[in-house]
Coordinates of C-alpha atoms in Angstrom, one line a residue:
Chain S
M1 CA 0.0 0.0 0.0
S2 CA 1.4 3.4 -0.9
C3 CA 0.1 6.9 -0.9
F4 CA -0.4 9.2 -3.9
L5 CA 0.6 12.7 -2.9
M6 CA -0.4 16.1 -3.8
P7 CA 2.3 16.8 -6.4
S8 CA 4.3 19.9 -6.7
L9 CA 3.6 21.5 -10.0
G10 CA 6.3 24.2 -9.8
A11 CA 8.5 25.8 -7.1
D12 CA 5.8 28.4 -6.2
M13 CA 3.1 25.9 -5.7
E14 CA 2.3 25.4 -2.0
A15 CA -1.1 23.7 -2.1
G16 CA -3.6 22.5 -4.6
T17 CA -7.3 21.8 -4.7
L18 CA -8.4 18.4 -5.7
V19 CA -11.3 19.2 -8.2
E20 CA -11.8 16.0 -10.0
K21 CA -11.6 12.3 -9.2
L22 CA -11.6 10.2 -12.3
V23 CA -11.1 6.8 -10.7
A24 CA -13.4 5.2 -7.9
P25 CA -12.1 3.2 -5.0
G26 CA -11.5 -0.3 -6.2
D27 CA -10.6 0.8 -9.7
T28 CA -7.4 -0.6 -11.4
V29 CA -5.0 1.9 -12.2
R30 CA -1.9 1.7 -14.4
R31 CA 1.2 3.9 -14.3
G32 CA 0.6 7.0 -16.4
D33 CA -3.2 6.9 -15.8
V34 CA -4.8 10.3 -15.1
I35 CA -6.7 9.6 -11.9
G36 CA -7.8 13.2 -11.0
A37 CA -7.3 16.9 -11.5
V38 CA -5.7 19.5 -9.3
E39 CA -6.5 23.2 -9.4
T40 CA -3.6 25.5 -8.8
Q41 CA -2.9 29.2 -9.4
K42 CA -1.8 28.2 -12.9
G43 CA -5.1 26.5 -13.7
V44 CA -6.5 22.9 -13.5
I45 CA -3.8 20.3 -14.0
E46 CA -4.4 16.7 -14.5
I47 CA -2.6 14.3 -12.2
E48 CA -1.1 10.9 -13.1
V49 CA -0.4 7.8 -11.0
F50 CA 3.1 6.4 -11.0
E51 CA 2.5 2.8 -10.4
D52 CA 0.2 -0.1 -11.3
G53 CA -2.3 -1.2 -8.7
I54 CA -5.7 -0.7 -7.4
L55 CA -7.0 2.6 -5.9
A56 CA -7.8 1.7 -2.4
D57 CA -9.4 4.9 -1.3
W58 CA -9.4 8.7 -1.8
L59 CA -8.2 10.5 1.4
V60 CA -9.2 14.0 0.3
K61 CA -12.6 15.3 -0.6
T62 CA -13.3 16.9 -4.0
G63 CA -13.0 20.8 -3.5
E64 CA -10.5 20.3 -0.7
K65 CA -7.4 22.3 -0.9
V66 CA -4.3 20.7 0.7
P67 CA -0.6 21.4 0.9
V68 CA 1.9 19.8 -1.6
G69 CA 2.8 16.3 -0.2
T70 CA -0.4 15.6 1.4
P71 CA -1.6 12.1 0.7
L72 CA -4.5 12.2 -1.8
A73 CA -5.1 8.5 -2.2
T74 CA -3.9 5.1 -1.1
I75 CA -2.9 2.8 -3.9
R76 CA -2.5 -1.0 -3.3
G77 CA 0.2 -2.2 -5.4
A78 CA -0.1 -5.3 -7.8
G79 CA 1.9 -7.4 -5.3
D80 CA 0.2 -6.2 -2.1
P81 CA -2.3 -8.7 -0.5
A82 CA -5.8 -7.3 -0.4
P83 CA -7.0 -6.7 3.0
P84 CA -8.7 -9.9 4.3
D85 CA -12.2 -8.4 5.0
L86 CA -12.3 -6.0 2.2
P87 CA -14.9 -6.8 -0.5
K88 CA -13.5 -7.6 -4.0
P89 CA -12.8 -4.4 -5.9
K90 CA -15.8 -3.6 -8.0
P91 CA -15.5 -2.4 -11.5
P92 CA -16.8 1.1 -12.0
E93 CA -20.6 1.4 -12.0
P94 CA -21.9 1.6 -15.6
T95 CA -24.7 3.9 -14.7
P96 CA -24.6 7.1 -12.5
R97 CA -26.1 7.0 -9.2
E98 CA -29.3 9.0 -8.8
A99 CA -27.7 11.2 -6.2
P100 CA -24.1 11.8 -6.6
Q101 CA -22.4 12.0 -3.4
P102 CA -20.5 15.4 -2.9
V103 CA -18.5 13.7 -0.1
D104 CA -16.7 10.5 -0.4
P105 CA -17.2 7.9 2.3
V106 CA -14.3 8.2 4.7
A107 CA -14.5 4.9 6.5
D108 CA -11.2 3.2 6.1
P109 CA -11.3 -0.5 5.7
P110 CA -9.8 -2.1 8.7
A111 CA -6.1 -2.7 8.3
P112 CA -4.9 -6.4 8.2
E113 CA -3.7 -7.5 11.7
E114 CA -0.3 -8.4 10.5
V115 CA 0.6 -4.8 9.4
P116 CA 3.0 -3.6 11.9
L117 CA 1.6 -0.4 13.3
T118 CA 5.1 1.1 13.8
D119 CA 6.1 1.1 10.2
P120 CA 4.5 3.9 8.3
V121 CA 6.7 3.4 5.3
P122 CA 4.9 2.3 2.3
T123 CA 6.0 -1.0 0.8
G124 CA 5.3 0.0 -2.7
P125 CA 7.3 2.5 -4.9
T126 CA 8.4 5.5 -3.0
P127 CA 5.7 8.1 -3.0
E128 CA 7.9 10.8 -4.0
I129 CA 6.5 14.2 -5.0
P130 CA 6.5 14.1 -8.8
Q131 CA 8.0 17.2 -10.3
T132 CA 6.1 18.0 -13.5
P133 CA 6.4 21.6 -14.4
D134 CA 5.3 21.2 -17.8
V135 CA 2.1 19.1 -18.0
E136 CA 1.7 17.2 -21.1
I137 CA -1.8 16.2 -22.0
P138 CA -1.6 12.5 -22.9
P139 CA -3.5 11.5 -26.1
P140 CA -7.1 10.5 -25.4
D141 CA -7.9 6.9 -25.4
S142 CA -11.1 4.9 -24.3
Q143 CA -10.1 4.8 -20.8
R144 CA -9.8 8.6 -20.6
R145 CA -12.6 10.9 -19.6
R146 CA -12.4 14.2 -21.3
I147 CA -14.4 17.0 -19.9
T148 CA -15.0 20.5 -21.0
P149 CA -13.9 23.3 -18.8
A150 CA -17.4 24.5 -17.9
A151 CA -18.4 21.0 -17.1
R152 CA -15.3 20.6 -14.9
R153 CA -16.2 23.7 -13.0
L154 CA -19.8 22.7 -12.5
A155 CA -18.8 19.2 -11.4
A156 CA -16.6 20.7 -8.7
E157 CA -19.3 23.2 -7.6
R158 CA -22.0 20.4 -7.3
G159 CA -19.7 17.7 -6.0
V160 CA -20.2 15.4 -8.8
D161 CA -17.9 12.4 -8.8
L162 CA -16.7 12.1 -12.3
S163 CA -15.5 8.6 -11.9
R164 CA -19.1 7.5 -11.5
L165 CA -20.2 9.0 -14.7
D166 CA -20.4 6.7 -17.8
V167 CA -18.6 8.1 -20.7
T168 CA -20.6 8.7 -23.9
S169 CA -19.5 7.5 -27.2
S170 CA -17.7 10.8 -27.9
G171 CA -15.8 10.4 -24.6
V172 CA -16.5 13.9 -23.8
I173 CA -18.3 15.0 -20.6
S174 CA -20.3 18.1 -21.2
R175 CA -21.9 20.5 -19.0
A176 CA -25.3 19.1 -19.7
R177 CA -24.1 15.8 -18.6
I178 CA -23.1 17.1 -15.1
E179 CA -26.4 18.9 -14.9
A180 CA -28.2 15.8 -15.6
A181 CA -26.1 14.0 -12.9
A182 CA -26.7 16.7 -10.3
P183 CA -29.9 18.7 -11.4
D184 CA -30.0 20.6 -8.0
P185 CA -27.0 22.3 -6.4
P186 CA -26.4 20.8 -2.9
S187 CA -27.5 23.0 -0.1
A188 CA -25.8 26.4 -0.8
P189 CA -22.8 26.9 1.3
D190 CA -22.8 30.3 3.1
P191 CA -21.7 32.3 0.1
G192 CA -21.4 35.8 1.9
M193 CA -19.5 36.3 5.2
R194 CA -17.8 32.9 5.4
G195 CA -16.8 33.0 1.7
A196 CA -15.4 36.5 2.0
I197 CA -13.4 35.5 5.1
A198 CA -12.1 32.4 3.4
A199 CA -11.1 34.2 0.2
A200 CA -9.3 37.1 2.1
M201 CA -7.6 34.8 4.5
S202 CA -6.5 32.3 2.0
R203 CA -5.1 35.1 0.0
S204 CA -3.3 36.3 3.1
K205 CA -1.8 33.0 3.9
R206 CA -0.8 32.5 0.4
E207 CA 0.8 35.8 -0.3
I208 CA 2.0 37.5 2.9
P209 CA 5.1 36.1 4.6
H210 CA 3.9 36.7 8.2
Y211 CA 6.0 37.1 11.1
Y212 CA 4.7 37.1 14.7
L213 CA 5.7 38.8 17.9
S214 CA 4.2 39.0 21.4
H215 CA 4.6 41.2 24.4
E216 CA 3.2 41.2 27.9
V217 CA 1.7 44.6 28.8
D218 CA 0.6 45.8 32.1
L219 CA -2.9 47.1 31.8
T220 CA -3.3 48.5 35.4
A221 CA -3.0 52.1 34.3
V222 CA -5.5 51.6 31.5
D223 CA -8.0 50.0 33.9
A224 CA -7.6 52.7 36.5
F225 CA -8.0 55.4 33.9
V226 CA -11.1 53.9 32.4
T227 CA -12.6 53.4 35.8
A228 CA -11.9 56.9 37.0
A229 CA -13.1 58.3 33.7
N230 CA -16.4 56.4 33.8
A231 CA -17.2 57.0 37.5
A232 CA -18.8 60.3 36.9
R233 CA -20.1 59.7 33.4
P234 CA -23.6 58.6 32.3
P235 CA -23.5 55.4 30.4
D236 CA -23.6 57.0 26.9
T237 CA -20.4 58.7 27.2
R238 CA -18.5 55.9 29.1
I239 CA -15.4 54.6 27.4
L240 CA -14.2 51.0 27.1
P241 CA -10.6 49.8 27.1
G242 CA -11.0 48.9 23.3
A243 CA -10.9 52.5 22.4
V244 CA -7.9 53.1 24.6
Y245 CA -6.1 50.2 22.7
A246 CA -7.1 51.8 19.4
R247 CA -5.8 55.2 20.3
A248 CA -2.5 53.6 21.5
V249 CA -2.0 51.9 18.3
A250 CA -2.9 54.9 16.2
E251 CA -0.4 57.0 18.2
A252 CA 2.3 54.5 17.9
L253 CA 1.9 54.4 14.1
V254 CA 3.1 57.9 13.9
K255 CA 6.6 56.6 14.3
Y256 CA 6.1 53.3 12.6
P257 CA 4.5 54.2 9.4
E258 CA 5.6 50.8 7.9
F259 CA 2.9 49.0 9.6
N260 CA 0.1 51.3 8.2
G261 CA -0.8 51.1 4.6
Y262 CA -1.2 48.7 1.7
F263 CA 1.0 46.3 -0.2
T264 CA -0.2 46.3 -3.7
D265 CA 1.4 45.7 -7.1
G266 CA 4.6 44.5 -5.5
H267 CA 5.3 47.4 -3.3
F268 CA 4.2 49.0 -0.1
E269 CA 2.4 52.3 0.0
P270 CA 2.3 53.9 3.4
S271 CA -1.0 55.7 4.4
D272 CA -1.1 59.3 5.5
V273 CA -4.1 58.6 7.8
V274 CA -4.7 55.8 10.2
N275 CA -7.9 54.0 9.3
L276 CA -7.9 51.4 12.1
G277 CA -9.7 48.3 11.2
F278 CA -11.4 47.1 14.3
A279 CA -12.4 43.4 14.5
I280 CA -16.0 43.0 15.4
T281 CA -17.6 39.6 15.9
L282 CA -21.2 39.2 14.6
R283 CA -23.9 37.2 16.4
G284 CA -24.5 34.0 14.6
G285 CA -20.8 33.8 13.3
G286 CA -18.6 35.7 11.3
L287 CA -16.3 38.6 11.8
I288 CA -15.7 41.9 10.2
A289 CA -13.1 44.5 10.6
P290 CA -14.2 47.9 9.4
A291 CA -12.3 51.0 9.9
L292 CA -12.5 53.6 12.4
L293 CA -11.6 56.3 9.9
D294 CA -8.9 58.7 10.7
A295 CA -8.2 57.3 14.2
G296 CA -4.9 59.1 14.3
T297 CA -6.2 62.6 14.8
V298 CA -9.3 62.3 17.0
D299 CA -9.2 62.2 20.8
L300 CA -10.2 59.2 22.9
D301 CA -13.8 60.3 23.6
A302 CA -14.5 60.9 19.9
L303 CA -12.9 57.7 19.0
M304 CA -15.1 55.9 21.6
Q305 CA -18.2 57.5 20.1
A306 CA -17.0 56.4 16.6
L307 CA -16.4 52.8 18.0
R308 CA -19.9 52.7 19.5
D309 CA -21.5 54.0 16.2
L310 CA -19.5 51.5 14.2
V311 CA -20.3 48.5 16.3
T312 CA -24.0 49.4 16.4
R313 CA -24.2 49.8 12.7
V314 CA -22.2 46.8 11.9
R315 CA -24.3 44.6 14.2
A316 CA -27.3 45.9 12.4
G317 CA -25.6 45.2 9.1
R318 CA -25.1 48.7 7.9
F319 CA -21.7 50.1 7.2
R320 CA -20.2 52.3 4.6
A321 CA -18.1 51.1 1.8
R322 CA -15.2 53.2 2.7
E323 CA -15.2 51.6 6.2
L324 CA -14.7 48.2 4.5
S325 CA -12.3 49.1 1.9
D326 CA -10.1 51.7 3.6
A327 CA -8.7 50.0 6.7
T328 CA -4.9 50.6 6.8
I329 CA -4.2 48.3 9.7
T330 CA -6.4 46.1 11.9
L331 CA -6.7 45.7 15.7
S332 CA -8.3 42.7 17.2
S333 CA -9.2 42.8 20.9
L334 CA -10.4 39.5 22.4
G335 CA -12.3 41.5 25.1
E336 CA -13.2 40.2 28.6
R337 CA -14.2 36.6 27.8
G338 CA -11.5 35.5 25.4
V339 CA -8.1 33.9 25.9
D340 CA -4.5 35.0 26.5
Q341 CA -3.4 35.8 23.0
L342 CA -4.3 35.7 19.3
H343 CA -2.0 35.1 16.4
G344 CA -3.5 37.3 13.7
V345 CA -3.9 36.8 10.0
I346 CA -3.1 40.0 8.1
Y347 CA -6.1 41.2 6.0
P348 CA -4.7 41.9 2.6
P349 CA -3.7 44.4 1.3
Q350 CA -2.8 45.5 4.8
V351 CA 0.5 44.7 6.3
A352 CA -0.2 44.3 9.8
I353 CA -2.6 43.2 12.6
V354 CA -2.3 44.0 16.3
G355 CA -3.9 41.6 18.7
I356 CA -4.7 42.1 22.3
G357 CA -5.7 39.2 24.5
T358 CA -8.0 39.1 27.4
P359 CA -6.7 41.0 30.4
R360 CA -6.3 39.1 33.6
L361 CA -4.6 39.3 36.9
R362 CA -1.0 37.9 36.4
P363 CA 2.1 37.7 38.7
W364 CA 4.2 40.6 37.7
V365 CA 7.7 41.5 38.8
R366 CA 7.7 45.3 39.8
D367 CA 10.4 47.0 41.7
G368 CA 11.9 43.6 42.5
K369 CA 8.7 42.1 43.9
V370 CA 6.1 39.9 42.5
T371 CA 2.8 41.6 42.6
P372 CA -0.6 40.8 40.9
R373 CA -1.2 43.1 37.9
L374 CA -3.8 43.3 35.3
A375 CA -1.9 42.3 32.2
A376 CA -2.6 41.2 28.7
T377 CA -0.6 39.8 25.7
L378 CA -0.1 42.2 22.8
T379 CA 0.7 40.5 19.6
L380 CA 1.7 41.7 16.2
A381 CA 1.5 39.7 12.8
A382 CA 3.3 41.8 10.2
D383 CA 4.4 41.5 6.6
H384 CA 8.0 40.6 6.1
R385 CA 8.0 42.1 2.7
V386 CA 7.7 45.5 4.4
S387 CA 9.2 45.3 7.9
D388 CA 11.4 43.1 10.1
G389 CA 10.9 41.8 13.7
R390 CA 13.2 44.3 15.2
R391 CA 10.9 47.2 13.9
G392 CA 7.9 45.2 14.9
A393 CA 9.2 44.7 18.4
S394 CA 9.8 48.5 18.7
F395 CA 6.2 49.2 17.5
L396 CA 4.8 46.8 20.0
R397 CA 6.9 48.5 22.8
S398 CA 5.6 51.9 21.6
I399 CA 2.1 50.7 22.0
D400 CA 3.0 49.6 25.5
G401 CA 4.4 52.9 26.3
F402 CA 1.2 54.7 25.3
L403 CA -0.9 52.3 27.4
Q404 CA 1.2 53.2 30.4
E405 CA 0.1 56.8 30.0
P406 CA -3.6 56.6 28.9
G407 CA -4.2 60.1 30.0
T408 CA -2.2 61.4 27.0
L409 CA -4.4 59.7 24.5
Chain L
M1 CA -41.6 50.1 39.4
T2 CA -42.5 46.6 40.3
H3 CA -40.1 43.7 39.9
A4 CA -42.2 42.5 37.0
D5 CA -41.8 45.9 35.2
A6 CA -38.1 45.7 35.7
E7 CA -38.0 42.2 34.4
T8 CA -39.9 43.3 31.2
A9 CA -37.6 46.1 30.5
L10 CA -34.6 43.9 30.8
R11 CA -36.1 41.2 28.7
E12 CA -36.9 43.7 25.9
E13 CA -33.5 45.5 25.9
L14 CA -31.7 42.2 26.0
H15 CA -33.8 40.9 23.0
R16 CA -32.6 44.0 21.0
I17 CA -29.0 43.0 21.7
A18 CA -29.2 39.3 21.6
P19 CA -32.3 38.4 19.7
D20 CA -31.1 34.8 19.1
I21 CA -31.3 34.1 22.8
D22 CA -34.4 32.9 24.5
V23 CA -34.6 34.3 28.0
A24 CA -36.5 31.1 29.1
Q25 CA -33.5 28.9 28.1
I26 CA -30.8 30.8 30.2
D27 CA -29.7 30.4 33.7
A28 CA -31.0 33.5 35.3
D29 CA -28.4 33.3 38.0
A30 CA -25.4 32.7 35.9
D31 CA -23.2 35.4 34.4
L32 CA -25.2 37.5 32.1
R33 CA -22.6 38.1 29.6
E34 CA -21.9 34.4 29.2
E35 CA -25.6 33.5 29.1
F36 CA -26.3 36.1 26.3
D37 CA -22.9 36.0 24.7
I38 CA -22.5 39.6 25.0
D39 CA -19.3 41.6 25.1
S40 CA -18.4 44.7 27.0
M41 CA -19.8 47.0 24.1
D42 CA -23.0 45.0 24.2
F43 CA -23.1 45.4 28.0
L44 CA -22.5 49.1 27.8
T45 CA -25.4 49.3 25.2
L46 CA -27.6 47.5 27.5
V47 CA -26.8 49.7 30.4
T48 CA -27.3 52.8 28.4
A49 CA -30.6 51.7 27.2
L50 CA -31.9 50.7 30.6
S51 CA -30.7 53.9 32.2
K52 CA -32.6 56.0 29.6
R53 CA -35.7 53.9 29.5
L54 CA -36.1 53.7 33.3
E55 CA -34.7 57.1 33.9
I56 CA -32.2 55.9 36.5
E57 CA -28.6 56.2 37.1
M58 CA -26.5 53.1 36.7
P59 CA -23.0 54.0 37.7
D60 CA -20.0 52.1 36.5
A61 CA -19.3 51.2 40.0
D62 CA -22.4 49.3 40.2
Y63 CA -21.5 46.7 37.6
P64 CA -20.7 44.1 40.2
R65 CA -24.5 44.2 41.0
M66 CA -25.4 43.6 37.4
Q67 CA -23.8 40.3 36.8
S68 CA -26.7 37.9 36.3
F69 CA -30.1 38.3 35.0
N70 CA -31.8 37.9 38.4
A71 CA -29.3 40.3 40.1
L72 CA -29.9 43.0 37.4
V73 CA -33.7 42.7 37.8
L74 CA -33.3 43.2 41.5
Y75 CA -30.9 46.2 40.9
L76 CA -33.2 47.8 38.5
A77 CA -36.3 47.3 40.8
G78 CA -34.5 48.7 43.7
K79 CA -33.2 51.6 41.8
S80 CA -36.4 52.9 40.4
G81 CA -37.9 53.0 43.9
Q82 CA -35.6 55.9 44.7

């Protein structure tokens, strides 16, 4: 038994999405057979198997994006004994199922008892990552299933298992054929919020070389300042620590402009103004980080009012286009019911995200003595194309400095 | 204002903030923020709304007396009697 891995189709490829399975579990495969297709940034590329055998099982679902080297399927070599309690491999079904299954059954057949559990090394040919920078399309033959690009896309959208489709006399699978196999799309995935988060975060992880820093910060001064300020105020003018953090970040950015702006078209463009994206969770799931526009020039009270207004409108589903498009950096505060720290994912084309964990009393060494202080972990994820850790560290220390003197904010 | 009036006001204002939470399903003596999944901004919004609606002062320093649904009802009922 060996594994067929997500191939590397070029040096810059880090992951691929399995978009087609052309062979069903139990099918016989021969070296050179195309068994599926992988979508990369360069387009859809067919993948070939490198040994003779039987495809035992797919390990990845259609539509799933996995890193290079991830096992996609297990292949039982010609010489491997079949697992004793596995049914005989069946030939591909000649007719399509009525309800194509978008998700493959994942139940693995029980392993034979004599297989040593400590030996993960496959006994078949080495499952090396094939390097095939130039993909040649093999000539069609009767075993091959050809498919139009539109049909391929539709099949991936609707989760149609192409290996379960019979091939027409022409050998070409058309869009109409896919529609016949899956007349109704499966229950629509949440196309909005989750899709947008997925797209932005995938792009971020794909394009931005993040580096991460963290720093413990004493919030005793902030807490005392907020408590004192709120003591005499009616509720509608009270401030929250989140606004203090936002002001501290905006002030620190004056001296650290390389964390405020956009990275587009291969270069960084610092922003003259600080439009501070503030991560706001939504009831029922999802997260959005609209901007507190021009947070660098307003005072704390004005920023608090802007934050209240923003949160109220966002939770009601109303915000302005500029607030969504113009954030130049993001701040994510976990609030009072979170955890110690977060490792942010930069929202492209921004180049930094500052996180602040949930404040709690921690043992703190102060003047040579251990004392309980309200503290939190400040974190930074920043873009290595624009800045380095040393500057990032100075930036975090600068934020810390402002948080020790909240009255100046 | 009666205890019942205070409870009605709290139910209605909480519903504005957390419409997905059924008051009948929560533990009225447990932490209000946990039970209604509200953050500090939501809580401040709640206090602001109750203070205006009931025309009472709800000082920041009184937050410890507003930690659960039942505690907050008692607090509101006591406050409005002033």
